[in-house]
PDB file of C-alpha atoms and ligand atoms in Angstrom:
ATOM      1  CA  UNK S   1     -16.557  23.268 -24.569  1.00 95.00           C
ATOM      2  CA  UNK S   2     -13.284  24.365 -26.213  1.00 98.00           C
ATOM      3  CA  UNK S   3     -10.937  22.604 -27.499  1.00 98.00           C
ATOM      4  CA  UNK S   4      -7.208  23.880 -29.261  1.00 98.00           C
ATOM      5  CA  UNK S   5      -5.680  21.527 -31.120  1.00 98.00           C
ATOM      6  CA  UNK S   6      -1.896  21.619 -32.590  1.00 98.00           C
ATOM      7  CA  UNK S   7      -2.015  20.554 -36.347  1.00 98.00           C
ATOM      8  CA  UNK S   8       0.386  20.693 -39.231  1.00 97.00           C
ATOM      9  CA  UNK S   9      -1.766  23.163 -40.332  1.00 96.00           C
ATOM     10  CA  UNK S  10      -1.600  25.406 -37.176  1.00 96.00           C
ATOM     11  CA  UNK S  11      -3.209  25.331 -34.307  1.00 97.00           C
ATOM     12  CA  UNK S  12      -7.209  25.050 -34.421  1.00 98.00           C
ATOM     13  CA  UNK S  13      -9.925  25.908 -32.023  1.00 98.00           C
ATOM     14  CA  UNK S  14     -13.077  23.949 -31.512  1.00 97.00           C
ATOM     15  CA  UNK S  15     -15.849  25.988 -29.822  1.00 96.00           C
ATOM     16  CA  UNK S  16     -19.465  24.892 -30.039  1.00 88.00           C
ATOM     17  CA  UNK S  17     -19.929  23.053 -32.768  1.00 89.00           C
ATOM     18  CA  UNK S  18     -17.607  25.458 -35.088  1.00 96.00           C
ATOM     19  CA  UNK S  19     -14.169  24.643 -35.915  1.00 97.00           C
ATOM     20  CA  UNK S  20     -11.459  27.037 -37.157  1.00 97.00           C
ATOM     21  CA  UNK S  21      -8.006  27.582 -37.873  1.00 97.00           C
ATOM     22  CA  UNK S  22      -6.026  30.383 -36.462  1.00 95.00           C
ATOM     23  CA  UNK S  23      -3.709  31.008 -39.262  1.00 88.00           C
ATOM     24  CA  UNK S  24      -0.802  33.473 -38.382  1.00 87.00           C
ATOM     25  CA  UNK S  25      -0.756  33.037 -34.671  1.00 90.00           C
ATOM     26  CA  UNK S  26       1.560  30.728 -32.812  1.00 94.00           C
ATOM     27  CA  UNK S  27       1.298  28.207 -30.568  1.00 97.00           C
ATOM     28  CA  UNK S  28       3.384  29.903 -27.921  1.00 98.00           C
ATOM     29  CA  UNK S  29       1.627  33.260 -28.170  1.00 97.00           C
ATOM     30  CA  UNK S  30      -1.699  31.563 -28.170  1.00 97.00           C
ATOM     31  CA  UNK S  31      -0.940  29.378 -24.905  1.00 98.00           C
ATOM     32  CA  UNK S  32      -0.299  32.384 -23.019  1.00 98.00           C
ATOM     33  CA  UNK S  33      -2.645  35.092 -24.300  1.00 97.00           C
ATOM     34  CA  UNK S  34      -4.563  37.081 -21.629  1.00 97.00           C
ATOM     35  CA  UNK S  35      -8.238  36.542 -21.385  1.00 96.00           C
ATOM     36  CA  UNK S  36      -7.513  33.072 -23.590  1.00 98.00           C
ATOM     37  CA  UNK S  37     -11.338  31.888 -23.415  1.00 98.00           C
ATOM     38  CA  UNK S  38     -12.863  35.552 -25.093  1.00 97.00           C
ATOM     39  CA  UNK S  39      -9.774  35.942 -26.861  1.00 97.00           C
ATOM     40  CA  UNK S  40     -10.187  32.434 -28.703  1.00 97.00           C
ATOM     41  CA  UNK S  41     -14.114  33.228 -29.241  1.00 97.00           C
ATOM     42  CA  UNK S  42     -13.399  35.969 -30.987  1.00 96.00           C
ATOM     43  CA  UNK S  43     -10.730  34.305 -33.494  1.00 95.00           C
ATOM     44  CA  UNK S  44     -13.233  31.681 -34.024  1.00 95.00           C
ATOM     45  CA  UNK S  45     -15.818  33.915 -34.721  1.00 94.00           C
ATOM     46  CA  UNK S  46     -13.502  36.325 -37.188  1.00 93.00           C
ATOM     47  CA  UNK S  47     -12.352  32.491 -38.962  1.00 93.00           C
ATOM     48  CA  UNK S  48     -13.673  30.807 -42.249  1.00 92.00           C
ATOM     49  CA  UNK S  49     -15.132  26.637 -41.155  1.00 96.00           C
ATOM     50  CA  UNK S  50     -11.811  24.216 -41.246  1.00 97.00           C
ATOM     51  CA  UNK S  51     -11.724  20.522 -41.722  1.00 96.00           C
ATOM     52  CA  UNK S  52      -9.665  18.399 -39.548  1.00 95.00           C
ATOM     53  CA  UNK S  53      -9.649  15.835 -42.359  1.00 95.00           C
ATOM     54  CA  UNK S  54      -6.055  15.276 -43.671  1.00 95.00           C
ATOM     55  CA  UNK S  55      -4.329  17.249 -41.319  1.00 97.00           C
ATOM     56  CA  UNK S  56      -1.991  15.416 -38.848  1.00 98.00           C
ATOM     57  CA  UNK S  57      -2.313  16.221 -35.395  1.00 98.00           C
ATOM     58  CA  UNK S  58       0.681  16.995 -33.371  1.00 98.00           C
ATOM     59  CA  UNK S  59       1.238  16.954 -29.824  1.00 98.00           C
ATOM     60  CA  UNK S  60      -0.059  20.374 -27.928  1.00 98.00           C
ATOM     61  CA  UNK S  61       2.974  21.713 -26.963  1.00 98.00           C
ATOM     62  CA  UNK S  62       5.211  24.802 -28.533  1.00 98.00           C
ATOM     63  CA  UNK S  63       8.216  25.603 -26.599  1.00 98.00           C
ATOM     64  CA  UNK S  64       7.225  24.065 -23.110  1.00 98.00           C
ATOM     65  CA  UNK S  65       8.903  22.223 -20.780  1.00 98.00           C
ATOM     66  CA  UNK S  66       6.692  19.333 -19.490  1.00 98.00           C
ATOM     67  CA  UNK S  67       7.153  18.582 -15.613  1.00 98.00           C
ATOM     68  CA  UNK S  68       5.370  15.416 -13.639  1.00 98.00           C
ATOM     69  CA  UNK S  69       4.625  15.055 -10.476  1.00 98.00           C
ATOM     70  CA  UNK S  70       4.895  11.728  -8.668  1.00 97.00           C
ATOM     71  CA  UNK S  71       3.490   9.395  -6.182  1.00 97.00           C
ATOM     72  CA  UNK S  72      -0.116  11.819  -5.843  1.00 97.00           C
ATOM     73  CA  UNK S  73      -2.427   8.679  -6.114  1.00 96.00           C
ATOM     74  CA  UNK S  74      -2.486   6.044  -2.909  1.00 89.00           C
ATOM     75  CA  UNK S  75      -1.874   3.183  -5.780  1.00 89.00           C
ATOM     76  CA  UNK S  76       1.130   4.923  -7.245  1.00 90.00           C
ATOM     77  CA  UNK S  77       2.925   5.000  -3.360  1.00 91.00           C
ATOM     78  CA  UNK S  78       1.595   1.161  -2.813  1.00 90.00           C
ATOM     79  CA  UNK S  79       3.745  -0.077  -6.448  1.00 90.00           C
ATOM     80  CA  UNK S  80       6.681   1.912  -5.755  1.00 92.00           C
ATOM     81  CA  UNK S  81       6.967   0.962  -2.768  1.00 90.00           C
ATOM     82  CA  UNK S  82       6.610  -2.548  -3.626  1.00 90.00           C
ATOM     83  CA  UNK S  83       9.308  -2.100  -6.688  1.00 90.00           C
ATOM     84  CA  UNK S  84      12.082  -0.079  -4.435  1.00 89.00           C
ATOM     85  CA  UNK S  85      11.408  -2.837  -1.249  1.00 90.00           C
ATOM     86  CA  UNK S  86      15.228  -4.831  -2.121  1.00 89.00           C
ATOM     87  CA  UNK S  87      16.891  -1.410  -2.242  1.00 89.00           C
ATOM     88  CA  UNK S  88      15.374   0.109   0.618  1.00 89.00           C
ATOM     89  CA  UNK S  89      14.156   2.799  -0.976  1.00 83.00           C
ATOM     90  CA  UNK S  90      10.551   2.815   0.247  1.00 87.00           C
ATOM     91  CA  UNK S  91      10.255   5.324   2.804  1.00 91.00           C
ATOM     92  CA  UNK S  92      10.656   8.044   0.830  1.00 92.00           C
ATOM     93  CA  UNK S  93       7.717   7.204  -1.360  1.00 93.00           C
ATOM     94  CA  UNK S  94       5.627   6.732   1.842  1.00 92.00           C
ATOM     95  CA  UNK S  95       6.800  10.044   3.164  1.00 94.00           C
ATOM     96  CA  UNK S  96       6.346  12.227  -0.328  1.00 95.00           C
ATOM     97  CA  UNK S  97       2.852  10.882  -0.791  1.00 95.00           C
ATOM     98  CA  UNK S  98       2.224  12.660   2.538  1.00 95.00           C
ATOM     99  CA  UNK S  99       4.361  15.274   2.875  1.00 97.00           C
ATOM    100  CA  UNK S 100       3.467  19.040   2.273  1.00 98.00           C
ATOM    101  CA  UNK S 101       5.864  19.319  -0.401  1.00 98.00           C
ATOM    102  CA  UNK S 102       4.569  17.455  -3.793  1.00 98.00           C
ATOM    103  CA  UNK S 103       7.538  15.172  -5.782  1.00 98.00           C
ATOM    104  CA  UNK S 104       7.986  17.379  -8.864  1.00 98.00           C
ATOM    105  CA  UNK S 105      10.336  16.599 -11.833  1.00 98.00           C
ATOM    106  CA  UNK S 106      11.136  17.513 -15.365  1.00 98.00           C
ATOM    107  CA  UNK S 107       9.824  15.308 -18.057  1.00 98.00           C
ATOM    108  CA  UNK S 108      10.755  16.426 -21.295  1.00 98.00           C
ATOM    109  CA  UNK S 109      11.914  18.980 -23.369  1.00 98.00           C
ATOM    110  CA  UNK S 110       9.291  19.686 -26.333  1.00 98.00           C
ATOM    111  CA  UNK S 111      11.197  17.686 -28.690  1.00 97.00           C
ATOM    112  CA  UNK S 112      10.996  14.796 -26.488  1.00 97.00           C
ATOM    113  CA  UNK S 113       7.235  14.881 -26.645  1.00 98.00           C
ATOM    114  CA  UNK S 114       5.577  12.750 -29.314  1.00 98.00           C
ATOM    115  CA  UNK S 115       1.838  13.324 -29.896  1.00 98.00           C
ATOM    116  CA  UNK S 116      -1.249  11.542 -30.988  1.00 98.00           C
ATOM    117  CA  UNK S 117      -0.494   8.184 -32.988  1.00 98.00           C
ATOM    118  CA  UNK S 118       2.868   8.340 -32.975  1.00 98.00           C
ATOM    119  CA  UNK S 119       5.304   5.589 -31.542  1.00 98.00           C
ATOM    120  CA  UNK S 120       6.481   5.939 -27.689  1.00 98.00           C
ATOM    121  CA  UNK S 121       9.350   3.671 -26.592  1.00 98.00           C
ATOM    122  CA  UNK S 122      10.784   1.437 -24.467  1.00 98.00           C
ATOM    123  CA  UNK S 123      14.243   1.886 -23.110  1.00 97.00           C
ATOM    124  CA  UNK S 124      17.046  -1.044 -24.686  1.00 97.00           C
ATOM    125  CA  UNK S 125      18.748  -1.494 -21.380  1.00 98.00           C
ATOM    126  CA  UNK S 126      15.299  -2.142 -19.052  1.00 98.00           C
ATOM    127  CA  UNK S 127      13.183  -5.358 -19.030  1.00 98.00           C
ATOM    128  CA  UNK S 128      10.097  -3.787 -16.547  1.00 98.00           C
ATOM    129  CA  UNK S 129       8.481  -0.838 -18.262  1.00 98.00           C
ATOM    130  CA  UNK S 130       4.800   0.666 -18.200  1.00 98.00           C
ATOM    131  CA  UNK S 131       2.643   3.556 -19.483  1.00 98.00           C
ATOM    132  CA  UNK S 132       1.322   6.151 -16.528  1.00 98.00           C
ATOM    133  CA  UNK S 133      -1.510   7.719 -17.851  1.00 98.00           C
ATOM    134  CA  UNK S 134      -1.799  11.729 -16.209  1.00 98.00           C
ATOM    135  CA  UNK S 135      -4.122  14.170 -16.390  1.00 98.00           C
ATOM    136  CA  UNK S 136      -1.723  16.771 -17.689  1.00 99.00           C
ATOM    137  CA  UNK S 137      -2.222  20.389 -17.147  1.00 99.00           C
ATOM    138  CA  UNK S 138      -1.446  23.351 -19.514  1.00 99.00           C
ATOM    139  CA  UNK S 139      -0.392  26.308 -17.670  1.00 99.00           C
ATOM    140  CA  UNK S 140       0.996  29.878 -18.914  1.00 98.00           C
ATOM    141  CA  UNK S 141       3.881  31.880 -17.948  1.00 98.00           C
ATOM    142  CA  UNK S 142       1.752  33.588 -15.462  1.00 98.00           C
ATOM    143  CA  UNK S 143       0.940  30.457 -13.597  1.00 98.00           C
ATOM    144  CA  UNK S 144      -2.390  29.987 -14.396  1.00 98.00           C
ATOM    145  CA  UNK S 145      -3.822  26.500 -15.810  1.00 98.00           C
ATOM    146  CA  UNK S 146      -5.685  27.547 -18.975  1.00 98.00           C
ATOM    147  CA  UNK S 147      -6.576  24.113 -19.423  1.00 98.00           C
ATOM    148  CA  UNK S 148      -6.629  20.080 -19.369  1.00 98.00           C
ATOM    149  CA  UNK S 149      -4.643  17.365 -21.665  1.00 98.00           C
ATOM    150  CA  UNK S 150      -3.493  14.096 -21.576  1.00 99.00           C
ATOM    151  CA  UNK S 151       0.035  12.320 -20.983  1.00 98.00           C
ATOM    152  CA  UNK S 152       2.088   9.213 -20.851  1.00 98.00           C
ATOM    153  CA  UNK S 153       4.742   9.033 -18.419  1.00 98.00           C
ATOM    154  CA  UNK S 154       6.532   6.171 -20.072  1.00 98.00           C
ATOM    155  CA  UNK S 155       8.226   4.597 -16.712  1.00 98.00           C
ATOM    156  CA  UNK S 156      10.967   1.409 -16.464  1.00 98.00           C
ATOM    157  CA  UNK S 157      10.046   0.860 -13.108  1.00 97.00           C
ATOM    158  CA  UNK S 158      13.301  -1.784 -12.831  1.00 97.00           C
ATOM    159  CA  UNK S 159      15.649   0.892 -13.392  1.00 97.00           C
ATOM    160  CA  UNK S 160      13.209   3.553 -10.918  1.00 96.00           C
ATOM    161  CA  UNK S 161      12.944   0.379  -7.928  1.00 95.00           C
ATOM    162  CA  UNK S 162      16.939  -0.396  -8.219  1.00 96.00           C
ATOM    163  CA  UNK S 163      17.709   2.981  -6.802  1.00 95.00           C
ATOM    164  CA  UNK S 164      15.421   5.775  -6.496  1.00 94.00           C
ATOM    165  CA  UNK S 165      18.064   7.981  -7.450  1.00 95.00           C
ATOM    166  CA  UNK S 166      18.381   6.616 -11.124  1.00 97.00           C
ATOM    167  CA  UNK S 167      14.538   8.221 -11.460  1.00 97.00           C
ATOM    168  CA  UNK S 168      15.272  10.659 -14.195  1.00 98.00           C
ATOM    169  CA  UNK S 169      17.028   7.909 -16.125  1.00 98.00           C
ATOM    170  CA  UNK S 170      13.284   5.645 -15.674  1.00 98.00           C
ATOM    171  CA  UNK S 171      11.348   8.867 -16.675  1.00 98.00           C
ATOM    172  CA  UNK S 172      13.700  10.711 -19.046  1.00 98.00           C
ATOM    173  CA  UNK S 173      14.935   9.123 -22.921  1.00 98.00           C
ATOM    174  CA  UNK S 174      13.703   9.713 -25.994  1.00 97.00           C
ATOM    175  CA  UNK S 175      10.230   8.738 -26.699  1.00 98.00           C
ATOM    176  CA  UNK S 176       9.485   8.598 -22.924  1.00 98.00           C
ATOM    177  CA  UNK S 177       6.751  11.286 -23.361  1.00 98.00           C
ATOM    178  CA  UNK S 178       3.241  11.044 -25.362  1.00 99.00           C
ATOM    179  CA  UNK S 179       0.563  14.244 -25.115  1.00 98.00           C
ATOM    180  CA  UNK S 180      -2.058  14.689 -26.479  1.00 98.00           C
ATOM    181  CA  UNK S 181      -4.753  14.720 -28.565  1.00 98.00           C
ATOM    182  CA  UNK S 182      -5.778  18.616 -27.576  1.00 98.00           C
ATOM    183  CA  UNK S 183      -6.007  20.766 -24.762  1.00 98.00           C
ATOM    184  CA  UNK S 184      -9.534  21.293 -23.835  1.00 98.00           C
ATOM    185  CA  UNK S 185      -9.287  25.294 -22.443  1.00 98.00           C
ATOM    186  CA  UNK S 186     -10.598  25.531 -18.917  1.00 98.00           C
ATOM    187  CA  UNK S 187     -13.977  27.562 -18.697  1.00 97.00           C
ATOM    188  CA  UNK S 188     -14.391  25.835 -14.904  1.00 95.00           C
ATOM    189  CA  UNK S 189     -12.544  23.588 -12.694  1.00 96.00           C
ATOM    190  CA  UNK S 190     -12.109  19.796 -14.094  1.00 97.00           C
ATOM    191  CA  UNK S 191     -14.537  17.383 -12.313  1.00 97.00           C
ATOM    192  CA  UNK S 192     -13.112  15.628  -9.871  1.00 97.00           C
ATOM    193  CA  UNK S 193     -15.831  13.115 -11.110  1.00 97.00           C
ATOM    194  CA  UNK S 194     -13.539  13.241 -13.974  1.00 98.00           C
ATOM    195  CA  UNK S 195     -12.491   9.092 -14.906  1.00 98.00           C
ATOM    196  CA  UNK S 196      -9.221   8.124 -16.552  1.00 98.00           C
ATOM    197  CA  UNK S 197      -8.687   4.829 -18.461  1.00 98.00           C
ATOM    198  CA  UNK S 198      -5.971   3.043 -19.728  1.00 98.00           C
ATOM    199  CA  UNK S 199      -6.077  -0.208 -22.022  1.00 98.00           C
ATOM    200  CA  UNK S 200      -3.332  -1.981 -23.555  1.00 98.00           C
ATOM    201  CA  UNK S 201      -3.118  -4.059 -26.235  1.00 98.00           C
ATOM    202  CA  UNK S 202      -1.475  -7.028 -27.600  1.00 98.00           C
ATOM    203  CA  UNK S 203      -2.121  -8.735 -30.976  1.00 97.00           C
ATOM    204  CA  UNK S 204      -5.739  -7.751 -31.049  1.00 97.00           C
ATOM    205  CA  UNK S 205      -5.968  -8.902 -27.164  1.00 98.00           C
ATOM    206  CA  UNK S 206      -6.539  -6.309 -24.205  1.00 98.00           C
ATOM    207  CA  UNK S 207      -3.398  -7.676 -22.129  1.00 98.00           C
ATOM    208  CA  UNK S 208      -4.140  -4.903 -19.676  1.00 98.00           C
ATOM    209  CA  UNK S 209      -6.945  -2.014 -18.409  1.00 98.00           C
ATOM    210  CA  UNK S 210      -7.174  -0.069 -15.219  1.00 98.00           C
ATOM    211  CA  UNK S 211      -9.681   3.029 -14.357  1.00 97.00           C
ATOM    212  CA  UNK S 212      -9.405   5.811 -11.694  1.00 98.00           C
ATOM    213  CA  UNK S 213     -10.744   8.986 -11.584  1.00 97.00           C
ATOM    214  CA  UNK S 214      -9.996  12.378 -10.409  1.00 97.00           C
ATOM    215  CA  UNK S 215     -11.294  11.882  -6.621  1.00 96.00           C
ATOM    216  CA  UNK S 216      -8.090   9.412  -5.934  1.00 97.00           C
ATOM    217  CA  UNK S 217      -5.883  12.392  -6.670  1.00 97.00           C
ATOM    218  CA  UNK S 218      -4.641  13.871  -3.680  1.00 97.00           C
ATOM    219  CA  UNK S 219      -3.262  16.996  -4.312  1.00 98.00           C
ATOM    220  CA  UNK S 220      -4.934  20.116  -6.388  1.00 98.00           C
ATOM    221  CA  UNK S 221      -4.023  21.148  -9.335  1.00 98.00           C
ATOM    222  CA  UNK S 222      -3.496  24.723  -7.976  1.00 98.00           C
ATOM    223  CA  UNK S 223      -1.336  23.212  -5.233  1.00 98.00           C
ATOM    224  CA  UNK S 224       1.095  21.172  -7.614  1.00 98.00           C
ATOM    225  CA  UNK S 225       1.597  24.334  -9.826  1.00 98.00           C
ATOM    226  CA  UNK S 226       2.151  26.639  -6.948  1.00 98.00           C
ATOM    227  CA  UNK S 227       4.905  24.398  -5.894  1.00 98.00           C
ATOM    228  CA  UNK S 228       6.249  24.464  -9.401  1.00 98.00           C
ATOM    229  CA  UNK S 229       6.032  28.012 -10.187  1.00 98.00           C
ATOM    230  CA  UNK S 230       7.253  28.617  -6.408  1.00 98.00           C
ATOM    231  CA  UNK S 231      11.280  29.768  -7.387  1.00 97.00           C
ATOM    232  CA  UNK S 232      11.388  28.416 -10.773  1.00 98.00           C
ATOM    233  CA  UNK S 233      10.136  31.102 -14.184  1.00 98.00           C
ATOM    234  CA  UNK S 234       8.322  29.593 -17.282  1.00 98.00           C
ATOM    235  CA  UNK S 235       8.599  32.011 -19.665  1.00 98.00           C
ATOM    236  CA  UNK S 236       6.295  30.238 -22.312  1.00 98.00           C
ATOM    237  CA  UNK S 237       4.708  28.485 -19.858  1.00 98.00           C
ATOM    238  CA  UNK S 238       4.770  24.882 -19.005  1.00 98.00           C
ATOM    239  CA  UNK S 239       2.629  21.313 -18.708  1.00 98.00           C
ATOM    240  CA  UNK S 240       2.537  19.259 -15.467  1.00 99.00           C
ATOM    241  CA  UNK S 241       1.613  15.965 -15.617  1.00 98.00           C
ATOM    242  CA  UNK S 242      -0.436  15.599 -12.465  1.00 98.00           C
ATOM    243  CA  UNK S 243       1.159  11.406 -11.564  1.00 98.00           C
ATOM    244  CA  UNK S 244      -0.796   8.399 -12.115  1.00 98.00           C
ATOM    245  CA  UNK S 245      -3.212   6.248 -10.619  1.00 97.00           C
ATOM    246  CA  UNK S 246      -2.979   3.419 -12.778  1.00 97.00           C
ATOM    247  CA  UNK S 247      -0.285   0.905 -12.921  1.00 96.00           C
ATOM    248  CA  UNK S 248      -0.376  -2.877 -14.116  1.00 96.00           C
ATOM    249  CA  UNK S 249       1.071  -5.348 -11.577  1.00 95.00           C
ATOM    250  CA  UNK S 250       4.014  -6.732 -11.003  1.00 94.00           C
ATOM    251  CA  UNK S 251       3.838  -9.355 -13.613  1.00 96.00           C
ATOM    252  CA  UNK S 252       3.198  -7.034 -16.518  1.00 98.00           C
ATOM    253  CA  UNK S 253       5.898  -5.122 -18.603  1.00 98.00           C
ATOM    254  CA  UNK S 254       4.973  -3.254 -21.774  1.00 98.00           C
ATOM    255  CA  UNK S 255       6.748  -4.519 -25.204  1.00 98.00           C
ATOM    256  CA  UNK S 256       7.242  -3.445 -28.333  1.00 98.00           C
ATOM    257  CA  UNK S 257       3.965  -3.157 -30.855  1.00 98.00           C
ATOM    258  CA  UNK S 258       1.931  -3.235 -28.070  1.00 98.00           C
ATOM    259  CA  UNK S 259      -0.882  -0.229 -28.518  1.00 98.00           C
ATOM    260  CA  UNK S 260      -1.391   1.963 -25.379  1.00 99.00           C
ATOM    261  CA  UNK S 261      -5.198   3.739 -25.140  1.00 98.00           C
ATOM    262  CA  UNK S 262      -5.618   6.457 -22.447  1.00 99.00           C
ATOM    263  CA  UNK S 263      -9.473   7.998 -22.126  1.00 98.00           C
ATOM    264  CA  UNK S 264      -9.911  10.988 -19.927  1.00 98.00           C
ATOM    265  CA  UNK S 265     -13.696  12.198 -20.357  1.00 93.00           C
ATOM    266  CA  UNK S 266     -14.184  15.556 -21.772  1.00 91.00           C
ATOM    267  CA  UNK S 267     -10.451  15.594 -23.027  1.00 97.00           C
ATOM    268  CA  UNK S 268     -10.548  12.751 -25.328  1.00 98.00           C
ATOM    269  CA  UNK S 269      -8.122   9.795 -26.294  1.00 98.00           C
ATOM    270  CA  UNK S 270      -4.574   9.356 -26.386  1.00 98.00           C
ATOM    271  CA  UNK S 271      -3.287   6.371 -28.734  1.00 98.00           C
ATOM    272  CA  UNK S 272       0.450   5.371 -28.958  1.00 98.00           C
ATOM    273  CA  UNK S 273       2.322   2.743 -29.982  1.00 98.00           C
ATOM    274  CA  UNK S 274       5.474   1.281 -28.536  1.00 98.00           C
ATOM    275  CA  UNK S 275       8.145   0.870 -31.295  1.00 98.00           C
TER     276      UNK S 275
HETATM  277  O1  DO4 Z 301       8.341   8.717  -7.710  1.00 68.64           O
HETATM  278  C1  DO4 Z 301       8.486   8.463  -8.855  1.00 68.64           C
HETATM  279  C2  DO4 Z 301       7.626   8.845  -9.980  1.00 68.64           C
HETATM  280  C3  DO4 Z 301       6.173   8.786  -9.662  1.00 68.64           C
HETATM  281  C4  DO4 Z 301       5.277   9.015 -10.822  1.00 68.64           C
HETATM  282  O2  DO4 Z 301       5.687   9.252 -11.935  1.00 68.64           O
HETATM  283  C5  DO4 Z 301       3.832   8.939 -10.603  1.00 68.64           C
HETATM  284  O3  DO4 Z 301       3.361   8.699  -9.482  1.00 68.64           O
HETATM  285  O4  DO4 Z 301       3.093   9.144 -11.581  1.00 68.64           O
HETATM  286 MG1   MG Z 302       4.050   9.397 -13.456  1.00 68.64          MG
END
């Protein structure tokens, strides 16, 4: 297993057992290296032992854009359209979660993103928001996914069911966007086995938790970045949040303080808190 993590530090690679950091290299230039896997072994191997300990750990990305795509789980179609039902809106969710071509949309901007620990939020004029917790993929400028994080597409679904045209304003403000904690570098395909859990909590009491794994996702990971790298260039690459299969019902809206816990296995955990 290897994992890259972005620290204040500099970015540091985990590979069996041994962790260093890769002092005078990049983040951008790393993510899109050729041969990453063999390329990373051997800057490992060249690279003194590192401690994590007192270094803060920063979100994975460099110069990326991060792009989501939506309604690829049966449970994400089912809520929305149950939220967009008053405005009519919920054909379209029926018909993207079975059409050829996948809902794709831009997330953030890097300096959007927040990373591991730090505070996502909640937008001032919205009174129904909730965490979506994605398996997130890291992909170069070549189109290839070099490997597997995690993400919080920080939704107001009130704003998102009013009109499904006001979508980038439920998906897009500032602190809208949590990845993290790493990016564990792809060696093989992720399991679909592969489970994802959210957990929320309030004043020491879990007010929420749902589970899914990676066998309710119906699309491939190839086939969401092929649609996103179809007419459109990432020159430093990009991350695509693959949509979630998660989401609290209809009596349940995130607020502030509340701590938000996403597991994926093999990639680790994702804490946030809302501000
Ligand atoms: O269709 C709106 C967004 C869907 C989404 O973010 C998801 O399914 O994860
Ligand atoms: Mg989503």
């Amino acid at each position: 297993m290897i994992t890259l993590t972005r620290t204040d530090a500099g970015p540091v690679v985990s590979i069996d057992g041994k962790t260093a950091l890769l002092s005078g290299t990049d983040w951008d230039t790393l993510f899109n290296s050729p041969n990453l896997v063999s390329h990373l072994k051997e800057l490992a191997a060249s690279s003194d032992e590192f401690s994590l300990d007192g270094t803060s750990i920063l979100a994975p990305i460099g110069t990326q854009e991060v792009w989501a795509a939506g309604v690829t789980y049966y449970r994400s179609r089912d809520a929305r359209m149950e939220e967009s039902k008053a405005s009519g809106g919920q054909d379209f969710y029926a018909k993207v979660y079975s059409a050829e071509r996948p809902e794709l949309f831009m997330k953030a901007s890097a300096f959007r993103v927040v990373g591991p620990g730090a505070a996502v939020r909640i937008r001032q004029d919205s009174k129904w928001n909730v965490p979506e917790p994605e398996l997130t993929l890291a992909i170069n400028s070549r189109g290839e996914i070099i490997g597997y994080t995690i993400g919080n597409d920080m939704s107001s679904r009130d704003i998102e069911g009013e009109n499904p045209l006001y979508l980038p304003q439920a998906k897009v403000y500032d602190g809208s966007c949590a990845i993290g904690p790493c990016i564990l570098i792809r060696e093989t395909d992720i399991s679909r086995e592969t489970t994802i859990d959210l957990s929320i909590e309030r004043d020491g009491e879990t007010v929420f938790s749902g589970h899914t794994d990676l066998h309710q996702l119906k699309r491939t990971p190839e086939e969401l970045v092929s649609y996103l790298y179809r007419e459109t260039a990432f020159p430093a690459g990009a991350l695509l949040m693959t949509g979630t299969g998660i989401i609290p019902g209809t009596d349940f809206s995130l607020k502030s303080g509340d701590r938000i816990t996403i597991c994926i296995d093999s990639i680790g955990v994702l804490r946030n808190v809302v501000a």
